[in-house]
PDB file of C-alpha atoms in Angstrom:
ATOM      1  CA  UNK A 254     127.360 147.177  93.976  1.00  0.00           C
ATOM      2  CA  UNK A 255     129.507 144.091  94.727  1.00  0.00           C
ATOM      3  CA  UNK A 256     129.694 141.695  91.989  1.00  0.00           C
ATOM      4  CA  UNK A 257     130.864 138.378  93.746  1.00  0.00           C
ATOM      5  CA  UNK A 258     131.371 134.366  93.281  1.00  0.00           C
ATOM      6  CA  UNK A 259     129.192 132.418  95.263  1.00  0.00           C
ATOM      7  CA  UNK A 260     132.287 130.220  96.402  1.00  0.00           C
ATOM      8  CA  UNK A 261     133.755 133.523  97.637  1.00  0.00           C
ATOM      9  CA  UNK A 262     130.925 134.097  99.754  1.00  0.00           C
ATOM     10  CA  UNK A 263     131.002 130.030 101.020  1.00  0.00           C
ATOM     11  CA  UNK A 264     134.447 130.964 101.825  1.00  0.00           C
ATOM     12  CA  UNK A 265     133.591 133.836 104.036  1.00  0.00           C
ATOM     13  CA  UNK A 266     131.001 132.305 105.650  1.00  0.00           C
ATOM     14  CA  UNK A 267     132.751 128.690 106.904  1.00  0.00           C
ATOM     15  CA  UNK A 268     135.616 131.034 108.096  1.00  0.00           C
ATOM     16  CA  UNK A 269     133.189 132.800 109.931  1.00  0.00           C
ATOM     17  CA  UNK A 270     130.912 129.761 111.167  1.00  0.00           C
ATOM     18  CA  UNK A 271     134.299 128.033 112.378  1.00  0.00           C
ATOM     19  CA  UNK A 272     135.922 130.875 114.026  1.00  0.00           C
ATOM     20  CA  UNK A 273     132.626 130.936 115.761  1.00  0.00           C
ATOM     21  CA  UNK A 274     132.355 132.899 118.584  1.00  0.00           C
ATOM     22  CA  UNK A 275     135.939 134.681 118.206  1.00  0.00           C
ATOM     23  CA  UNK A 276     135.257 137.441 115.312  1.00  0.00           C
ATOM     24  CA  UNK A 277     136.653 136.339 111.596  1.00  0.00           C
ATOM     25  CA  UNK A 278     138.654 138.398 109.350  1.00  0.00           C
ATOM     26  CA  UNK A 279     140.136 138.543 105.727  1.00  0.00           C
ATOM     27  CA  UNK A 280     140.841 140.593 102.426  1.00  0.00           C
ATOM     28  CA  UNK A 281     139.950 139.220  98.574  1.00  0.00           C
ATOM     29  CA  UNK A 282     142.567 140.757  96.569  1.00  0.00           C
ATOM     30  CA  UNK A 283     141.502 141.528  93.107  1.00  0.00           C
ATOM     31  CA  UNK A 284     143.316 143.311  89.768  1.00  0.00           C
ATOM     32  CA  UNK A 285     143.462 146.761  90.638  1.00  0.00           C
ATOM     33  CA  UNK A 286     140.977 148.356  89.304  1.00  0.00           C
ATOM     34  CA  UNK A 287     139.263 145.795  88.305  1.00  0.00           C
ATOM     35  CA  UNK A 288     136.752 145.801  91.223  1.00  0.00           C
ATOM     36  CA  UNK A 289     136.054 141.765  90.959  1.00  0.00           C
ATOM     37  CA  UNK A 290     137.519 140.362  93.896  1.00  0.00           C
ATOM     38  CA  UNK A 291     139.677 137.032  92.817  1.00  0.00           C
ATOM     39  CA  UNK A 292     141.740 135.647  95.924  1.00  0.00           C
ATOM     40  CA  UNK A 293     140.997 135.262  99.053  1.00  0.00           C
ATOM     41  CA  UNK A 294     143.268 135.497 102.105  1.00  0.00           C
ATOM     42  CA  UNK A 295     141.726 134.759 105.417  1.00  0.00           C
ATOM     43  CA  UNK A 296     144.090 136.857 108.474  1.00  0.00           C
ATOM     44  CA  UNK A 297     144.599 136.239 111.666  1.00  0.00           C
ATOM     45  CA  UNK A 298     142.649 138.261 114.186  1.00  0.00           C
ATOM     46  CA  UNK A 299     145.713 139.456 116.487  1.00  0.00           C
ATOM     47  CA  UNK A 300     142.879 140.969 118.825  1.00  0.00           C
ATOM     48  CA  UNK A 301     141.364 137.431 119.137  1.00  0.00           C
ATOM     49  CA  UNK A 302     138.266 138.532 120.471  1.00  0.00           C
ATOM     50  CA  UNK A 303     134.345 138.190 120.176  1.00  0.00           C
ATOM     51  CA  UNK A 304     133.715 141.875 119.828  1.00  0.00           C
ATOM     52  CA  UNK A 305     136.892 143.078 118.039  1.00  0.00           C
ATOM     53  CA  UNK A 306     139.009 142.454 115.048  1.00  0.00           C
ATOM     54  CA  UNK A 307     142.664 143.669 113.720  1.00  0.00           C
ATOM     55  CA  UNK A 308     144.489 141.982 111.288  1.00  0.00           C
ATOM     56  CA  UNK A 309     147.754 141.058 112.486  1.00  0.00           C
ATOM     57  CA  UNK A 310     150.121 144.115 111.280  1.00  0.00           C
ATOM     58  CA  UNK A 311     153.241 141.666 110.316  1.00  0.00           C
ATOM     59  CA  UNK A 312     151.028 139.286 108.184  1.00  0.00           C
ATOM     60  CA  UNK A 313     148.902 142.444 106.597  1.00  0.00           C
ATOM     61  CA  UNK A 314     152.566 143.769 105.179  1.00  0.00           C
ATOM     62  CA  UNK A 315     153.168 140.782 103.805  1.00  0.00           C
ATOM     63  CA  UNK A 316     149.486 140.684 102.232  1.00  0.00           C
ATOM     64  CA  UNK A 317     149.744 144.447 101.041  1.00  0.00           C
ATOM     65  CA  UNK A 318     153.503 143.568  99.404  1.00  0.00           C
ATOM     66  CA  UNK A 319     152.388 140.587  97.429  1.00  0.00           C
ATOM     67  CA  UNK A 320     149.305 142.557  96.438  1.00  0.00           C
ATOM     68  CA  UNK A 321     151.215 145.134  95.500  1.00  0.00           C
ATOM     69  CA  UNK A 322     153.966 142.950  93.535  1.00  0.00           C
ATOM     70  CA  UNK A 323     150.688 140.958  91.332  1.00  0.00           C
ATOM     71  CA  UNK A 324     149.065 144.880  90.426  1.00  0.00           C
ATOM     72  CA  UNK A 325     145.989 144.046  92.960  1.00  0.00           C
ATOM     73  CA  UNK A 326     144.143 145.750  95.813  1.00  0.00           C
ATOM     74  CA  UNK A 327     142.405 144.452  98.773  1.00  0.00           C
ATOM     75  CA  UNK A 328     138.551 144.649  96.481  1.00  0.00           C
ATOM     76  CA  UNK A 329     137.003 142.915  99.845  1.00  0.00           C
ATOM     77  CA  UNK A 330     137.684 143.798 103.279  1.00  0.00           C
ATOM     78  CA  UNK A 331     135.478 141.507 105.241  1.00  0.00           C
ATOM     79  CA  UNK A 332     135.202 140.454 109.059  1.00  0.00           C
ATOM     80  CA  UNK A 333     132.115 138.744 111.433  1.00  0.00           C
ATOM     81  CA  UNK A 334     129.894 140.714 113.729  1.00  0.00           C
ATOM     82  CA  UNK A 335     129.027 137.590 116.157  1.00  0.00           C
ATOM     83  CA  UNK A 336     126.044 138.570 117.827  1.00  0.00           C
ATOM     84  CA  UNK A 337     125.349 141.703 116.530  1.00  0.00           C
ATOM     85  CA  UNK A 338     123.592 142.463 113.029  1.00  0.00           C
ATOM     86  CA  UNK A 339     125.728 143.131 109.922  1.00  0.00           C
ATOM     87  CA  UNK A 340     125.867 146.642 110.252  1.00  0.00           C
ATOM     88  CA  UNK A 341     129.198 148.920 110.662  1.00  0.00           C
ATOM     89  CA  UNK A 342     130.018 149.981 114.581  1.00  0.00           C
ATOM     90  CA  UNK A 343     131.155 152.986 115.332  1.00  0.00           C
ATOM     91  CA  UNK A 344     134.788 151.112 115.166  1.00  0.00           C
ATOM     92  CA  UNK A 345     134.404 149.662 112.006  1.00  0.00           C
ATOM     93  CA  UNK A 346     133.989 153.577 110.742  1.00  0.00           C
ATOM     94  CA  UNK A 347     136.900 154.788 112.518  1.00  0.00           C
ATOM     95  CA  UNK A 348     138.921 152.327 111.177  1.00  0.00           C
ATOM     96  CA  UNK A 349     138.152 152.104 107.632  1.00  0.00           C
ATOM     97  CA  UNK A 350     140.557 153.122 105.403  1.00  0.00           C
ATOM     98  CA  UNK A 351     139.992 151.904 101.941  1.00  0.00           C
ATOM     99  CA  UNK A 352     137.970 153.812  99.569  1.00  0.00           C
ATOM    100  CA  UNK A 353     138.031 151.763  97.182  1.00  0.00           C
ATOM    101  CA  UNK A 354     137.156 148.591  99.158  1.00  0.00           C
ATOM    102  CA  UNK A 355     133.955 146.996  99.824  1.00  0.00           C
ATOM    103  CA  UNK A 356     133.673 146.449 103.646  1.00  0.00           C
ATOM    104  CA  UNK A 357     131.230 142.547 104.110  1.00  0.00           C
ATOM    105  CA  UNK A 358     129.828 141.648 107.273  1.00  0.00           C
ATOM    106  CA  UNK A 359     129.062 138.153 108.096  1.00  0.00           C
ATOM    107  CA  UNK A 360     126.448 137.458 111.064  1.00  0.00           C
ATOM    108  CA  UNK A 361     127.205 134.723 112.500  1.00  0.00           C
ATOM    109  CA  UNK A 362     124.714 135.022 115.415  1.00  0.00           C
ATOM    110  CA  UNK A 363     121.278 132.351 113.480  1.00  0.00           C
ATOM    111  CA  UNK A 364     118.797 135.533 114.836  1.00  0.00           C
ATOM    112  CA  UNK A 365     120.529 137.983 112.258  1.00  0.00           C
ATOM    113  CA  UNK A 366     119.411 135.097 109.535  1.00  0.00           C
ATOM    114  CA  UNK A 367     123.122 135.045 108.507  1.00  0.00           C
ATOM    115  CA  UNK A 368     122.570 137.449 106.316  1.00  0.00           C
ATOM    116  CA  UNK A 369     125.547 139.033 104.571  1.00  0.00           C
ATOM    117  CA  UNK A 370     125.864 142.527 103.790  1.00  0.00           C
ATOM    118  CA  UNK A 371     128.692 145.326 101.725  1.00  0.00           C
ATOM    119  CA  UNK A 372     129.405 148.708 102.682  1.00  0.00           C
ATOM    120  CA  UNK A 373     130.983 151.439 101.545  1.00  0.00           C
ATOM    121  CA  UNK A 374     132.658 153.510 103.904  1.00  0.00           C
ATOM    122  CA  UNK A 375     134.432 156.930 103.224  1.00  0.00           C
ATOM    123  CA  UNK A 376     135.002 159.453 105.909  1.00  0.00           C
ATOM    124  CA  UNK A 377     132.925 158.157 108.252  1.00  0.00           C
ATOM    125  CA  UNK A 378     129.778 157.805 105.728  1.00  0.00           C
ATOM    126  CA  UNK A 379     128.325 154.595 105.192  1.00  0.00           C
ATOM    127  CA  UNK A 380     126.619 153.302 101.810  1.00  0.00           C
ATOM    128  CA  UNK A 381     125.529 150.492 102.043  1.00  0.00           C
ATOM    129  CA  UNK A 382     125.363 148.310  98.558  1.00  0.00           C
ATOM    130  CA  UNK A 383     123.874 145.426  96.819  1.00  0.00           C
ATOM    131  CA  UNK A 384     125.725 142.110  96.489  1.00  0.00           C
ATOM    132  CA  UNK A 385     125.621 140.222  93.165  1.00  0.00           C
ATOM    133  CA  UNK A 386     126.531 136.680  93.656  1.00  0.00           C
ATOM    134  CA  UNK A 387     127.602 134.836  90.157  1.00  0.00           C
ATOM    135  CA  UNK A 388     126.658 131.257  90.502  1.00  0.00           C
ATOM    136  CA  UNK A 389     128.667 128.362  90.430  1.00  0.00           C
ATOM    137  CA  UNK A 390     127.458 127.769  86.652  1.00  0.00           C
ATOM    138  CA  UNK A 391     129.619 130.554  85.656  1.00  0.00           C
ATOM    139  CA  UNK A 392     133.362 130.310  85.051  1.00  0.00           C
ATOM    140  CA  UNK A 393     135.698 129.931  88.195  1.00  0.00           C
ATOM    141  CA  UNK A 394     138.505 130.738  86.511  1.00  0.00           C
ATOM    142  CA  UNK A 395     140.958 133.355  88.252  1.00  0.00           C
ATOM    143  CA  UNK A 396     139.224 132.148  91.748  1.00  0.00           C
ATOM    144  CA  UNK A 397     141.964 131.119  94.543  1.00  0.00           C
ATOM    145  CA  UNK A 398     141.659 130.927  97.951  1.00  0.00           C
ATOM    146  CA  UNK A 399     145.071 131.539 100.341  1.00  0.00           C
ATOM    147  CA  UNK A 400     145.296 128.589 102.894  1.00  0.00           C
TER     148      UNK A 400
ATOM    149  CA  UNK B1011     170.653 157.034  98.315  1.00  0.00           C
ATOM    150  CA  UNK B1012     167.173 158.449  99.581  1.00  0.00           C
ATOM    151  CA  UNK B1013     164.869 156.488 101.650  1.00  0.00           C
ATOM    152  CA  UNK B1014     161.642 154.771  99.321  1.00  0.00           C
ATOM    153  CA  UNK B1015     158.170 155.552 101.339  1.00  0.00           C
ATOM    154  CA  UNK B1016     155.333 153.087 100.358  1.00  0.00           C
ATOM    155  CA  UNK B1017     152.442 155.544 100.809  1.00  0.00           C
ATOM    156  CA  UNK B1018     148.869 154.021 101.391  1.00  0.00           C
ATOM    157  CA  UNK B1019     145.795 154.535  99.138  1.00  0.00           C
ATOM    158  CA  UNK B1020     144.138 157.194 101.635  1.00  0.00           C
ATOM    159  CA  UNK B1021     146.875 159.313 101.585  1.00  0.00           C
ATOM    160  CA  UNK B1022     147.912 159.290  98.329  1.00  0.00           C
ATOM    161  CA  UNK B1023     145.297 162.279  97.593  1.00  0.00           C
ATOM    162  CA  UNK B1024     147.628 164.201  99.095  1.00  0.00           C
ATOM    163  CA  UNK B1025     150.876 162.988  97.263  1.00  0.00           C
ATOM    164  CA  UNK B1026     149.065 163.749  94.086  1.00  0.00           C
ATOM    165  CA  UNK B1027     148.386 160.012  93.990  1.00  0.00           C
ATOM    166  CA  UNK B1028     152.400 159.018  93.930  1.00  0.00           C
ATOM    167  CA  UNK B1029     152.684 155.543  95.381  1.00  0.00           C
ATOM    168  CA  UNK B1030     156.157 155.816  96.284  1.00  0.00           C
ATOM    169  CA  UNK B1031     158.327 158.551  96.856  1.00  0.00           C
ATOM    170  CA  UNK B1032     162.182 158.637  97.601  1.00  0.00           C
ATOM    171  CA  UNK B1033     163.215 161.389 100.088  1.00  0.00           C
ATOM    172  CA  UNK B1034     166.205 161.174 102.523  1.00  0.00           C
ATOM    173  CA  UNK B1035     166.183 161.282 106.195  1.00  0.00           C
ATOM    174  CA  UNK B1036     167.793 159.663 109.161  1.00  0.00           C
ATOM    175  CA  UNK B1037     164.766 158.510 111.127  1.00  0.00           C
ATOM    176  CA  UNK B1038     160.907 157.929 110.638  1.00  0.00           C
ATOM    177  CA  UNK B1039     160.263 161.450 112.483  1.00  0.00           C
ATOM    178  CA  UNK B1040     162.376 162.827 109.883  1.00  0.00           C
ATOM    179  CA  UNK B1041     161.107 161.362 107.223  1.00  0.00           C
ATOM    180  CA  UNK B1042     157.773 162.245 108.253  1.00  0.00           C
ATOM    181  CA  UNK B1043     158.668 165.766 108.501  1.00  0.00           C
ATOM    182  CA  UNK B1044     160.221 165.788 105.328  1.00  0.00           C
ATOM    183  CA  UNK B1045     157.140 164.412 103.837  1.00  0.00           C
ATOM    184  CA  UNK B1046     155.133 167.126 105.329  1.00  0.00           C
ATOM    185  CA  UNK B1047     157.091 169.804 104.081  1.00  0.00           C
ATOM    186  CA  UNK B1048     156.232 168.141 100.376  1.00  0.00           C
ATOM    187  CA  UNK B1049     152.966 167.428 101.153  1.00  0.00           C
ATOM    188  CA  UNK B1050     151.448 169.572 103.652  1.00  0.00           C
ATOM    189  CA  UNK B1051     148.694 167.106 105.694  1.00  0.00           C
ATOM    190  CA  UNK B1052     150.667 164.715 105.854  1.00  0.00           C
ATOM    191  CA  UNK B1053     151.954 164.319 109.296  1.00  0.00           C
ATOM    192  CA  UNK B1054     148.747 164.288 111.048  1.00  0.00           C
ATOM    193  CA  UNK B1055     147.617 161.423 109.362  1.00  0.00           C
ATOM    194  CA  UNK B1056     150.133 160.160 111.240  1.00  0.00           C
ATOM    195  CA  UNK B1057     151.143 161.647 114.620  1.00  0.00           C
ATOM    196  CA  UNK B1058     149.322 163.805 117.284  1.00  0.00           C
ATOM    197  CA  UNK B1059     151.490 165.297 119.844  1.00  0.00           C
ATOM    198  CA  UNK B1060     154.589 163.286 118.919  1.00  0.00           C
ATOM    199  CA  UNK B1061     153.119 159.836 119.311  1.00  0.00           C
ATOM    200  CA  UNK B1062     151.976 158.030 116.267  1.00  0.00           C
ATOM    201  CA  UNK B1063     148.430 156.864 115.442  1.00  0.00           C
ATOM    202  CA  UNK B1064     147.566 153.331 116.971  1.00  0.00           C
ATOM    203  CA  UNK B1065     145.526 152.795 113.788  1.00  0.00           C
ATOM    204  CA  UNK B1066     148.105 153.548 111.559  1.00  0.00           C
ATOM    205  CA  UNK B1067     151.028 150.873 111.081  1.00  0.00           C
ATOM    206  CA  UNK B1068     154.488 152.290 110.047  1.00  0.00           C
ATOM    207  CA  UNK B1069     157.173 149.472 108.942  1.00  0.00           C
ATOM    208  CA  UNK B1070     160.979 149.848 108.168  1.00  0.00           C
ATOM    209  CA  UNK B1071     161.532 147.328 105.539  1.00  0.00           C
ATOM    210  CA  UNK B1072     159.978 144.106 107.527  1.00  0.00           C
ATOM    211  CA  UNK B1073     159.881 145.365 111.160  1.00  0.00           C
ATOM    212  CA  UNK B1074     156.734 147.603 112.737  1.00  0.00           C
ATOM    213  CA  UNK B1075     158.614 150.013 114.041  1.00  0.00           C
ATOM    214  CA  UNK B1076     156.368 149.818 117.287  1.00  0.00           C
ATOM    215  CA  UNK B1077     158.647 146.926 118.291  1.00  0.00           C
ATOM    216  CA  UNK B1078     161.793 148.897 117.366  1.00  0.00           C
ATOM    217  CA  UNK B1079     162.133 152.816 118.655  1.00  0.00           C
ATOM    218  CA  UNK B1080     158.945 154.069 117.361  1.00  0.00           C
ATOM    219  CA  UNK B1081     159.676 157.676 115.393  1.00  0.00           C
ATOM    220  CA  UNK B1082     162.752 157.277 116.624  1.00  0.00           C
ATOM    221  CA  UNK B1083     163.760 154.174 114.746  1.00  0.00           C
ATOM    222  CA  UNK B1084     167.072 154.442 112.436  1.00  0.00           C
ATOM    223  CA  UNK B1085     167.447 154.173 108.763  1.00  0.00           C
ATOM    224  CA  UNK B1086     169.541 153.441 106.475  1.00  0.00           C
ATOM    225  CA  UNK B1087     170.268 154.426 102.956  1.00  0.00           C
ATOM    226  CA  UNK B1088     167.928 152.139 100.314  1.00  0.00           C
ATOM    227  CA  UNK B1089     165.716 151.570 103.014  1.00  0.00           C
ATOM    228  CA  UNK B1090     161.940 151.397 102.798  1.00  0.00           C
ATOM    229  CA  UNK B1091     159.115 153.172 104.975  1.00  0.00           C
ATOM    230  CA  UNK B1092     155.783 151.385 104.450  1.00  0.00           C
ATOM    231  CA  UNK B1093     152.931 152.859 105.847  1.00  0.00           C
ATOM    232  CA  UNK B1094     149.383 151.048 106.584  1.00  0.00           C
ATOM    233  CA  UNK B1095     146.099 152.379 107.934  1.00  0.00           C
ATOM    234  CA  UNK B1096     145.351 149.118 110.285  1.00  0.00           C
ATOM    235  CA  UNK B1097     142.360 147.111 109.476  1.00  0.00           C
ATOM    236  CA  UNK B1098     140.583 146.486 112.520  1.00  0.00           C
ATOM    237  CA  UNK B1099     136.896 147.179 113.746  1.00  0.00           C
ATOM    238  CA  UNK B1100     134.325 144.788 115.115  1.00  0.00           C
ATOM    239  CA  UNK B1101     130.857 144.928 116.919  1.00  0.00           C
ATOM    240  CA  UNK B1102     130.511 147.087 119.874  1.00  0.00           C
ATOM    241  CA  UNK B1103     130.350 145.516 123.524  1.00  0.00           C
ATOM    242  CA  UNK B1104     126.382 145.369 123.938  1.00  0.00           C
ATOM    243  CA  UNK B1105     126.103 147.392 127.149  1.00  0.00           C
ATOM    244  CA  UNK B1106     124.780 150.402 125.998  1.00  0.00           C
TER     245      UNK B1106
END
């Protein structure tokens, strides 16, 4: 299960809605081990394309470093399917290489209802996961968000 | 002084979870050899018939060394050797 903050998930999806119809993509770093993703980094999308993704590789070392330096992981790997449903291609599988990360998908296509959904994927086997979203009652404490 | 690899989370099974690891070596190849010899597995996580994986990004200190001379690249003592599985993916063209 992914335990989120709802402002995380606002985050996601504006980055999403504006990079509308070009695919979005970003990491939330969280304390490693932790599992409670914290900060979010939106990346640039070096493929800049509507069916494709890849972070760009000079900005993701610098990402990984700094994560590395403050003792987190990337908790949230997330990108936008934009007119397809939120459900892993056969690229996202190839490509994932995080066990311990939860992969989100963000529609952004309105007939997929904008519905987000986590996976877990682990040589090439998807799990899909619930999403618990804490409400913006709770504490944001700990919350940043990369500009 | 050795070269300092920076080895990613999937591979670190097979460094018996060691994050970094100092080894010497003259060039990436080498170092990736090296590595395998420690750690057999390793090098095809990397490489398949002498070219390296597009979906795996392999830095000396800041540069990728795609834009330098590939497995060929140099180093130099106290140098680091990052390693990153690239995070792409994305929906598939709909025309199937």
């Amino acid at each position: 299960m992914l335990t989120i903050h709802i402002e995380l998930i606002e985050a996601m999806l504006a980055q999403a809605n504006q990079d509308h119809p070009i695919e979005t993509c970003g990491v939330i770093a969280g304390i490693e081990g932790s599992d409670i993703p914290s900060r979010l980094i939106p990346m640039r999308n070096v493929a800049n394309s509507q069916t494709f993704f890849q972070f760009d590789p000079q900005q993701q070392l610098q990402v990984w470093k700094e994560m590395a330096a403050r003792g987190e992981e990337p908790v949230v790997i997330y990108h936008s399917h934009t007119s397809s449903s939120a459900y892993p291609s056969r690229t996202d599988i190839e490509y994932a290489s995080e066990p311990q990360s939860h992969y989100v998908i963000i529609p952004t296509d309105p007939s997929y209802k904008r519905e987000i959904r986590s996976f877990r994927i682990l040589h090439g086997m998807i799990v899909e996961e619930r999403i618990r979203i804490l409400d913006k009652h709770k504490s944001t404490a700990g919350l940043s968000k990369v500009a | 002084m050795p070269i300092t690899v920076n080895v990613p989370t999937i591979l670190r099974p097979l460094t018996h979870n060691q994050k970094k690891i100092e080894i010497e070596g003259a060039n990436v190849l080498e170092i990736i050899e090296r590595m395998e010899q420690q750690y057999p597995g390793f090098k095809a996580k990397l490489i398949t018939n002498g070219k390296e994986h597009h979906f795996i990004n392999i830095y000396v200190n800041d540069d990728d060394i795609r834009f330098g001379n590939g497995l060929s690249t140099k180093l130099n003592d106290g140098d680091t050797l990052t390693i990153l599985p690239a995070v792409a993916g994305g929906q598939e063209k709909v025309d199937c």
